[in-house]
Structure formats: C-alpha cells, structure tokens
Amino acid sequence: VVSNMRRAISRISAMYFDRSWDKGLKLVGLTGTKGKSTTATMIKSILDVHCGREIGFSSGIYNYDGQNREKSVLTTPETIELHRILDGCVKNNCRYLVMEVSSQALKYDRTLDLNYEVCGFLNISEDHISDAEHKDMEDYFTSKLMILYQSRIACINQDMDPEYLGRVLEEAGKKCEKTVTFGFGEGADVRGLSVKELPGKLEMKVQFKNKDDKVYKDEFTVNIGGTYNASNALMAIAAAVSLDVPVEDIKKGLETVKVPGRMELYTIPEKSVDIIVDYAHNKMSYEALFDYVHRTYPDRKVGFLFGCVGEKAFNRRKEAGEIAEKNADFIVITELDPGKEDINKICQEVLEHIDHKEKARIITDRDKA
C-alpha cells in the first residue's frame, strides 16, 4: 500500500534499472510552453557533432536510445518507458540524452528520479488549463518550476514574460549550482546582438562567455527559418557552452540542424503556392507563425489547415478559432489525435469561435483535408 502511486512507480522503476543513467549519462531537459521540440533538436544536432555519433533523444517527435528509434506517444514518456530509454542510452554508450520535459511529466513524477546536468526554461504562457490537466495557471507554472529542483545548471530565457521571470530566476538561484541567462536584452549571459532572416535559415551574431570566463562575439548560421527560432538557438548555444562544447561544434550543429515538422517549406510553382508545414499547436506558436507569414508574404492570400487534440488543452479550440478568424482568408478544420472524443464535436467547437463561417470548412478526414 502506497500513498502516491506515481511516485512509487518512479522509485521502483529506478531501482529495477539500477539508476544506470547516473553512471555517465548527462541529461539535458527542456521545459516551456513553446519551442521545446525545436530547441531539443538543435541541442541534439550540436551534441551529435561533438560526440561524432547520434546521441539519445526523447521528444514529442520521436524517442531514440542510441539504437532504437520510435515514434512518440507523449511529449515525455511515462516513467517506466522513459527509464527504459535512458537505460538503453547507457547500454548503447550514449554520452548525452536531450529531452522535452512537459508540465504533466513534472507534476505527476514521471521525471522524479532524474537529475539534469543542464535544464532550459524557455518561456511560459497559458496552456493546458482544464479539469483534466492543470486547474489554473499557477498550477501549470509551479509544475514547470519543478525542473529547477533537479538540475545542476539552469538556462533561463531573460525575455520571457516578466510576470514569471523573477520567480524562475529566484528558484534557479536557490536550487541550481549555476544560472545562465539568454536573450536579446542587456545583461544576458548569452546575448543575441543581431538576427538576419534568410529563406529557410537565420544568421545571428551572439555574445557569450566561454569556460575561461572571457567574453566572445561570434556569428552562427541556423538551418531553420522564422525569427522566433532565434531565441531557441540562443538556448541551444547556452546549453552547449554550459556543457563545454567547442564553438566550432556548436556552429556546425546549428548549420546542419533539421527539425521535422518545423517551418518545412514546399512549393507548387505552377500555381504560385507556398506551403509551410509547422507543428504550431498553441496560442504562442500560432501567433509567432502568423507573424512570420504576414511579414514574408504581405500580399498573398493565406490558408490555415489545422486541428485540435481531444481530451485535453480545451482552451486551444477557442484560441485556434479566434486566431484563424483574424489571420486566414480560408480555413480548413480537421482531425488531430481526438482520443475518445468525437472528431465532429471538436471541430464544431473550434468553428464556434470563427465569426465568418463562410470561409471555413470542416473536413474530418485528415488526408482529404
């Protein structure tokens, strides 16, 4: 008989695997409302170059233990599955594992028995607020803060919402050996001095301190578009510098990074159509994506094809509908992991928040959509 089943599962699972991940595997964990997958992939690309081989990875895209690659079901796997991946990384001689750490994973002790060499706190905005997830914004925020309690070095986004930044820095100061800030403002330890957006990539000038504590300025090319990804790149640089990765490895990793489902551009030249595939799925991500689209294509009609998940993140239905109404000339609402909820019900709830319903269609078959 136990008082907390999830905590007990974590403890028993850690004992079963003999906490093998403590024996030489360095963990990098990322939390935040948006940007986790992109930033995790950037850091992985850098560490792949640094190690001369592919390192471990756990994300909402896929999981990899140095040998086996599997499509993800959750952003952060349930405890026993997560521990199995970590144990596989050790057996397959991975030196590092980079992972996304969701607020649900932190709240429900999936990551209880992990210690992160470096963690990243990317940003925070309202998301996952419902009876099935977090009861309110404070519960969501304090769940994310928990990553700081099990990390040696914290990399904190100095440009995040000021309402939360102070508390994040305060908790990191109490719990972590070292805090590294990143951002575009004065005083950031890893500071973006300039960003130039090119087709499908970014050119950045960055100021940072290396392990010798001297201040350096260098230029980095990031192989992914969208100026909002510059902040993610700064986090990746901050993590890599904290891990004593040589600057040349950081440069090469960012130059060659490929993020599945992030700002992927396809064209149909004969129809003068550009198609951007992006996994934006919450308010912050949608707004950043449309900001990019309107700046890049100021005189073009814009279509928006999307869906909302079932059984969680119910606030996204209202937000997605309102953002579609504001930004798109035509709208297609379709299926996205409905779970046990009725697809038509989810789509109708989104449609309720679109004023000009004549420009919207519901096509529940995702392939046809």
Short mmCIF file of C-alpha atoms in Angstrom, two decimals:
data_model
loop_
_atom_site.label_atom_id
_atom_site.label_comp_id
_atom_site.label_asym_id
_atom_site.label_seq_id
_atom_site.Cartn_x
_atom_site.Cartn_y
_atom_site.Cartn_z
CA VAL A 1 0.00 0.00 0.00
CA VAL A 2 1.45 3.38 -1.04
CA SER A 3 0.25 6.93 -0.58
CA ASN A 4 1.41 8.12 -4.01
CA MET A 5 1.28 5.53 -6.79
CA ARG A 6 3.15 7.57 -9.41
CA ARG A 7 5.98 8.39 -7.03
CA ALA A 8 6.20 4.72 -6.04
CA ILE A 9 6.32 3.66 -9.71
CA SER A 10 9.22 6.03 -10.31
CA ARG A 11 11.16 4.75 -7.29
CA ILE A 12 10.59 1.07 -8.14
CA SER A 13 11.41 1.60 -11.81
CA ALA A 14 14.64 3.43 -10.91
CA MET A 15 15.61 0.52 -8.65
CA TYR A 16 14.76 -2.01 -11.37
CA PHE A 17 17.12 -0.25 -13.83
CA ASP A 18 19.70 0.28 -11.05
CA ARG A 19 19.66 4.03 -11.86
CA SER A 20 22.01 3.25 -14.75
CA TRP A 21 21.60 6.80 -16.14
CA ASP A 22 23.56 8.15 -13.15
CA LYS A 23 26.64 6.29 -14.39
CA GLY A 24 27.96 8.67 -17.03
CA LEU A 25 24.86 9.75 -18.99
CA LYS A 26 24.42 13.53 -18.95
CA LEU A 27 20.81 14.68 -19.27
CA VAL A 28 19.62 17.94 -20.82
CA GLY A 29 15.95 18.75 -20.09
CA LEU A 30 13.81 21.48 -21.64
CA THR A 31 10.51 22.89 -20.48
CA GLY A 32 8.38 25.77 -21.72
CA THR A 33 5.06 26.43 -23.43
CA LYS A 34 6.55 26.50 -26.92
CA GLY A 35 9.84 25.69 -28.64
CA LYS A 36 10.79 22.52 -26.73
CA SER A 37 10.99 20.20 -29.74
CA THR A 38 12.88 22.69 -31.91
CA THR A 39 15.37 23.58 -29.18
CA ALA A 40 15.88 19.95 -28.19
CA THR A 41 16.62 19.09 -31.82
CA MET A 42 19.10 21.98 -32.08
CA ILE A 43 20.96 20.81 -28.96
CA LYS A 44 20.93 17.22 -30.20
CA SER A 45 22.42 18.32 -33.54
CA ILE A 46 25.23 20.14 -31.71
CA LEU A 47 25.96 17.17 -29.43
CA ASP A 48 25.81 14.74 -32.38
CA VAL A 49 28.65 16.73 -33.96
CA HIS A 50 30.51 16.96 -30.65
CA CYS A 51 30.30 13.21 -29.98
CA GLY A 52 30.81 12.11 -33.58
CA ARG A 53 27.65 9.99 -33.34
CA GLU A 54 23.93 10.29 -32.67
CA ILE A 55 23.05 10.86 -29.01
CA GLY A 56 19.90 9.90 -27.08
CA PHE A 57 16.67 11.83 -27.61
CA SER A 58 13.19 11.97 -26.08
CA SER A 59 10.63 14.35 -27.52
CA GLY A 60 7.12 14.76 -28.86
CA ILE A 61 8.51 13.78 -32.28
CA TYR A 62 10.39 10.54 -31.56
CA ASN A 63 12.47 8.71 -28.96
CA TYR A 64 15.97 7.31 -29.60
CA ASP A 65 18.20 5.29 -27.25
CA GLY A 66 21.31 5.01 -29.39
CA GLN A 67 19.93 2.04 -31.33
CA ASN A 68 16.13 2.06 -31.45
CA ARG A 69 14.04 4.94 -32.87
CA GLU A 70 10.32 5.03 -32.09
CA LYS A 71 7.53 7.49 -32.80
CA SER A 72 6.40 9.31 -29.64
CA VAL A 73 3.02 8.99 -28.00
CA LEU A 74 3.58 11.63 -25.29
CA THR A 75 5.87 14.66 -25.09
CA THR A 76 7.55 12.96 -22.12
CA PRO A 77 7.04 9.17 -21.87
CA GLU A 78 5.51 7.55 -18.81
CA THR A 79 8.09 6.67 -16.14
CA ILE A 80 8.94 3.04 -16.93
CA GLU A 81 9.15 3.73 -20.68
CA LEU A 82 11.34 6.78 -20.03
CA HIS A 83 13.66 4.80 -17.76
CA ARG A 84 13.91 2.08 -20.41
CA ILE A 85 15.06 4.68 -22.96
CA LEU A 86 17.66 6.07 -20.53
CA ASP A 87 18.93 2.58 -19.73
CA GLY A 88 19.18 1.88 -23.47
CA CYS A 89 21.28 5.03 -23.93
CA VAL A 90 23.72 3.77 -21.28
CA LYS A 91 23.93 0.30 -22.82
CA ASN A 92 24.46 1.85 -26.28
CA ASN A 93 27.24 4.11 -24.99
CA CYS A 94 25.48 7.44 -25.49
CA ARG A 95 27.14 10.20 -23.50
CA TYR A 96 24.11 12.52 -23.59
CA LEU A 97 20.34 12.45 -23.81
CA VAL A 98 18.31 15.56 -24.66
CA MET A 99 14.64 15.52 -23.72
CA GLU A 100 11.48 17.58 -23.63
CA VAL A 101 10.01 17.75 -20.14
CA SER A 102 6.29 18.51 -20.06
CA SER A 103 4.45 20.12 -17.18
CA GLN A 104 2.40 16.94 -16.80
CA ALA A 105 5.58 14.83 -16.54
CA LEU A 106 6.87 17.09 -13.76
CA LYS A 107 3.56 17.31 -11.92
CA TYR A 108 2.97 13.55 -11.98
CA ASP A 109 6.52 12.44 -11.11
CA ARG A 110 7.47 10.85 -14.42
CA THR A 111 10.88 12.53 -14.16
CA LEU A 112 11.20 12.31 -10.37
CA ASP A 113 14.32 10.12 -10.42
CA LEU A 114 16.27 12.10 -13.00
CA ASN A 115 18.95 14.72 -12.44
CA TYR A 116 19.71 17.12 -15.26
CA GLU A 117 23.20 18.41 -15.96
CA VAL A 118 21.54 21.32 -17.79
CA CYS A 119 17.91 22.36 -17.92
CA GLY A 120 16.29 25.07 -20.04
CA PHE A 121 13.27 27.18 -19.09
CA LEU A 122 12.18 28.60 -22.45
CA ASN A 123 9.01 30.61 -21.83
CA ILE A 124 5.57 30.45 -20.21
CA SER A 125 2.06 31.34 -21.34
CA GLU A 126 -1.40 29.95 -20.63
CA ASP A 127 -1.86 26.42 -21.94
CA HIS A 128 -3.11 23.02 -20.71
CA ILE A 129 -5.58 24.64 -18.28
CA SER A 130 -8.51 22.26 -17.74
CA ASP A 131 -10.01 19.83 -15.26
CA ALA A 132 -8.03 17.06 -16.97
CA GLU A 133 -4.63 18.82 -16.75
CA HIS A 134 -3.77 21.92 -14.68
CA LYS A 135 -6.53 23.54 -12.64
CA ASP A 136 -5.14 27.04 -13.18
CA MET A 137 -2.12 28.98 -14.43
CA GLU A 138 -0.38 28.82 -11.04
CA ASP A 139 -0.53 25.02 -11.05
CA TYR A 140 0.86 24.95 -14.61
CA PHE A 141 3.69 27.35 -13.74
CA THR A 142 4.71 25.72 -10.45
CA SER A 143 4.75 22.33 -12.18
CA LYS A 144 7.26 23.67 -14.70
CA LEU A 145 9.38 25.18 -11.92
CA MET A 146 9.98 21.67 -10.58
CA ILE A 147 12.62 21.02 -13.28
CA LEU A 148 14.88 23.52 -11.47
CA TYR A 149 14.86 21.40 -8.31
CA GLN A 150 16.66 18.54 -10.06
CA SER A 151 19.12 20.44 -12.30
CA ARG A 152 22.75 21.45 -11.81
CA ILE A 153 22.81 24.28 -14.37
CA ALA A 154 19.72 26.28 -15.36
CA CYS A 155 19.49 28.20 -18.64
CA ILE A 156 16.74 30.82 -18.32
CA ASN A 157 15.14 32.92 -21.05
CA GLN A 158 15.63 36.51 -19.91
CA ASP A 159 13.00 37.65 -22.44
CA MET A 160 10.13 35.59 -21.01
CA ASP A 161 7.01 37.20 -19.57
CA PRO A 162 8.23 39.50 -16.73
CA GLU A 163 5.33 38.29 -14.59
CA TYR A 164 7.11 34.93 -14.27
CA LEU A 165 10.79 35.69 -14.91
CA GLY A 166 11.56 36.87 -11.37
CA ARG A 167 10.22 33.71 -9.78
CA VAL A 168 12.06 31.48 -12.24
CA LEU A 169 15.37 33.25 -11.54
CA GLU A 170 14.72 33.15 -7.79
CA GLU A 171 14.02 29.40 -7.76
CA ALA A 172 17.00 28.69 -10.03
CA GLY A 173 19.21 30.72 -7.67
CA LYS A 174 18.07 28.63 -4.71
CA LYS A 175 18.17 25.18 -6.28
CA CYS A 176 20.82 25.17 -9.05
CA GLU A 177 24.60 25.43 -8.80
CA LYS A 178 24.69 27.88 -11.69
CA THR A 179 22.22 30.04 -13.65
CA VAL A 180 22.87 31.12 -17.24
CA THR A 181 20.53 33.66 -18.83
CA PHE A 182 19.94 34.01 -22.57
CA GLY A 183 18.06 36.61 -24.59
CA PHE A 184 18.36 39.80 -26.60
CA GLY A 185 18.45 42.31 -23.76
CA GLU A 186 21.43 43.78 -21.96
CA GLY A 187 22.85 41.63 -19.20
CA ALA A 188 22.03 38.24 -20.76
CA ASP A 189 24.93 35.81 -20.38
CA VAL A 190 24.27 34.52 -23.90
CA ARG A 191 23.02 37.56 -25.79
CA GLY A 192 21.72 37.84 -29.33
CA LEU A 193 23.15 41.00 -30.84
CA SER A 194 21.52 40.73 -34.26
CA VAL A 195 19.35 38.38 -36.33
CA LYS A 196 19.07 38.32 -40.11
CA GLU A 197 16.34 36.20 -41.64
CA LEU A 198 17.09 34.44 -44.93
CA PRO A 199 15.00 31.85 -46.83
CA GLY A 200 14.93 28.80 -44.57
CA LYS A 201 17.68 29.99 -42.22
CA LEU A 202 18.87 32.61 -39.74
CA GLU A 203 22.17 34.43 -39.41
CA MET A 204 22.89 35.52 -35.84
CA LYS A 205 25.60 37.45 -34.06
CA VAL A 206 25.91 36.27 -30.46
CA GLN A 207 27.90 37.40 -27.43
CA PHE A 208 28.69 34.84 -24.73
CA LYS A 209 31.19 33.75 -22.10
CA ASN A 210 33.12 30.56 -22.68
CA LYS A 211 34.52 28.28 -19.96
CA ASP A 212 37.53 30.57 -19.49
CA ASP A 213 35.03 33.32 -18.49
CA LYS A 214 36.13 35.60 -21.32
CA VAL A 215 33.51 37.39 -23.41
CA TYR A 216 33.33 36.28 -27.06
CA LYS A 217 31.37 37.52 -30.05
CA ASP A 218 30.73 35.13 -32.91
CA GLU A 219 28.41 34.53 -35.84
CA PHE A 220 26.15 31.49 -36.20
CA THR A 221 24.01 30.24 -39.07
CA VAL A 222 20.87 28.33 -38.06
CA ASN A 223 19.34 25.97 -40.61
CA ILE A 224 15.70 26.85 -39.80
CA GLY A 225 13.59 29.91 -40.65
CA GLY A 226 11.46 32.20 -38.52
CA THR A 227 12.99 34.91 -36.32
CA TYR A 228 11.13 33.46 -33.32
CA ASN A 229 13.51 30.49 -33.58
CA ALA A 230 16.42 32.81 -32.74
CA SER A 231 15.52 32.53 -29.05
CA ASN A 232 15.57 28.74 -29.33
CA ALA A 233 19.01 28.93 -30.93
CA LEU A 234 20.27 31.12 -28.07
CA MET A 235 19.06 28.47 -25.61
CA ALA A 236 20.87 25.77 -27.60
CA ILE A 237 24.07 27.83 -27.56
CA ALA A 238 23.70 28.47 -23.81
CA ALA A 239 23.28 24.74 -23.11
CA ALA A 240 26.22 23.79 -25.32
CA VAL A 241 28.53 26.40 -23.76
CA SER A 242 27.46 25.16 -20.31
CA LEU A 243 28.49 21.65 -21.39
CA ASP A 244 31.92 22.94 -22.57
CA VAL A 245 31.20 22.12 -26.20
CA PRO A 246 33.71 23.82 -28.56
CA VAL A 247 32.30 26.75 -30.54
CA GLU A 248 33.12 25.10 -33.87
CA ASP A 249 30.94 22.11 -32.93
CA ILE A 250 28.11 24.47 -31.94
CA LYS A 251 28.38 26.24 -35.29
CA LYS A 252 28.36 23.04 -37.31
CA GLY A 253 25.44 21.60 -35.33
CA LEU A 254 23.27 24.67 -35.92
CA GLU A 255 24.28 24.91 -39.58
CA THR A 256 23.11 21.35 -40.25
CA VAL A 257 20.13 21.00 -37.89
CA LYS A 258 16.92 19.65 -39.39
CA VAL A 259 13.70 19.80 -37.39
CA PRO A 260 10.90 17.54 -38.71
CA GLY A 261 7.61 19.41 -38.98
CA ARG A 262 9.12 22.81 -38.19
CA MET A 263 8.96 25.52 -40.85
CA GLU A 264 9.21 23.00 -43.69
CA LEU A 265 8.60 24.83 -46.98
CA TYR A 266 7.09 23.18 -50.07
CA THR A 267 6.13 24.95 -53.31
CA ILE A 268 3.76 24.38 -56.22
CA PRO A 269 5.37 26.75 -58.74
CA GLU A 270 2.76 26.39 -61.49
CA LYS A 271 0.04 27.51 -59.06
CA SER A 272 2.21 30.09 -57.26
CA VAL A 273 1.50 28.35 -53.95
CA ASP A 274 3.86 28.06 -51.00
CA ILE A 275 3.03 25.56 -48.25
CA ILE A 276 4.54 25.80 -44.77
CA VAL A 277 4.30 22.70 -42.58
CA ASP A 278 4.74 23.59 -38.92
CA TYR A 279 3.73 21.88 -35.69
CA ALA A 280 2.42 25.09 -34.11
CA HIS A 281 -0.34 23.93 -31.77
CA ASN A 282 -0.88 26.57 -29.08
CA LYS A 283 -1.52 30.32 -28.94
CA MET A 284 2.13 31.42 -28.69
CA SER A 285 3.18 29.18 -31.57
CA TYR A 286 0.25 30.18 -33.79
CA GLU A 287 0.91 33.89 -33.25
CA ALA A 288 4.63 33.53 -33.96
CA LEU A 289 3.90 31.53 -37.12
CA PHE A 290 1.40 34.04 -38.50
CA ASP A 291 3.70 36.95 -37.67
CA TYR A 292 6.30 35.26 -39.89
CA VAL A 293 3.77 34.51 -42.65
CA HIS A 294 2.43 38.07 -42.85
CA ARG A 295 5.93 39.57 -42.91
CA THR A 296 7.16 37.13 -45.54
CA TYR A 297 4.02 37.10 -47.73
CA PRO A 298 2.43 40.55 -47.19
CA ASP A 299 0.31 40.49 -50.37
CA ARG A 300 -0.67 36.81 -50.51
CA LYS A 301 -3.85 35.04 -49.54
CA VAL A 302 -3.32 32.80 -46.51
CA GLY A 303 -4.99 29.47 -45.81
CA PHE A 304 -4.92 27.71 -42.45
CA LEU A 305 -5.29 23.92 -42.12
CA PHE A 306 -5.27 22.66 -38.53
CA GLY A 307 -6.90 20.53 -35.86
CA CYS A 308 -7.18 20.44 -32.08
CA VAL A 309 -6.42 17.46 -29.84
CA GLY A 310 -9.10 15.62 -27.90
CA GLU A 311 -9.48 15.17 -24.14
CA LYS A 312 -7.05 17.96 -23.17
CA ALA A 313 -5.92 21.56 -23.85
CA PHE A 314 -9.56 22.59 -24.35
CA ASN A 315 -8.66 26.31 -24.38
CA ARG A 316 -6.83 25.77 -27.67
CA ARG A 317 -10.14 25.33 -29.51
CA LYS A 318 -11.21 28.89 -28.73
CA GLU A 319 -7.71 30.30 -29.32
CA ALA A 320 -7.23 28.47 -32.62
CA GLY A 321 -10.65 29.58 -33.90
CA GLU A 322 -10.03 33.22 -32.99
CA ILE A 323 -6.52 33.21 -34.50
CA ALA A 324 -7.82 31.55 -37.69
CA GLU A 325 -10.56 34.19 -37.98
CA LYS A 326 -8.04 37.01 -37.57
CA ASN A 327 -5.25 35.71 -39.81
CA ALA A 328 -6.60 33.42 -42.54
CA ASP A 329 -8.51 34.04 -45.77
CA PHE A 330 -9.72 30.45 -45.87
CA ILE A 331 -9.77 27.82 -43.14
CA VAL A 332 -9.88 24.01 -43.04
CA ILE A 333 -10.50 22.35 -39.67
CA THR A 334 -9.56 18.67 -39.47
CA GLU A 335 -8.63 15.79 -37.16
CA LEU A 336 -5.69 15.84 -34.75
CA ASP A 337 -5.40 12.99 -32.20
CA PRO A 338 -9.02 13.13 -30.96
CA GLY A 339 -8.58 10.31 -28.44
CA LYS A 340 -12.02 9.16 -27.32
CA GLU A 341 -13.69 12.47 -28.17
CA ASP A 342 -15.93 12.82 -31.23
CA ILE A 343 -13.99 14.49 -34.07
CA ASN A 344 -17.06 16.39 -35.29
CA LYS A 345 -17.68 17.77 -31.80
CA ILE A 346 -14.09 19.07 -31.54
CA CYS A 347 -14.26 20.70 -34.97
CA GLN A 348 -17.65 22.29 -34.27
CA GLU A 349 -16.32 23.77 -31.03
CA VAL A 350 -13.46 25.37 -33.00
CA LEU A 351 -15.91 26.66 -35.63
CA GLU A 352 -17.99 28.39 -32.94
CA HIS A 353 -15.12 30.86 -32.47
CA ILE A 354 -14.87 31.77 -36.17
CA ASP A 355 -17.15 34.70 -36.98
CA HIS A 356 -17.02 34.46 -40.78
CA LYS A 357 -18.07 30.84 -41.07
CA GLU A 358 -18.39 31.07 -44.84
CA LYS A 359 -14.59 30.98 -45.14
CA ALA A 360 -14.27 27.82 -43.03
CA ARG A 361 -14.75 24.13 -43.85
CA ILE A 362 -14.69 21.05 -41.65
CA ILE A 363 -13.08 18.00 -43.31
CA THR A 364 -12.59 15.34 -40.66
CA ASP A 365 -10.61 13.02 -42.93
CA ARG A 366 -7.11 14.41 -42.45
CA ASP A 367 -5.71 13.03 -45.74
CA LYS A 368 -8.57 14.62 -47.72
CA ALA A 369 -8.15 17.88 -45.81
#
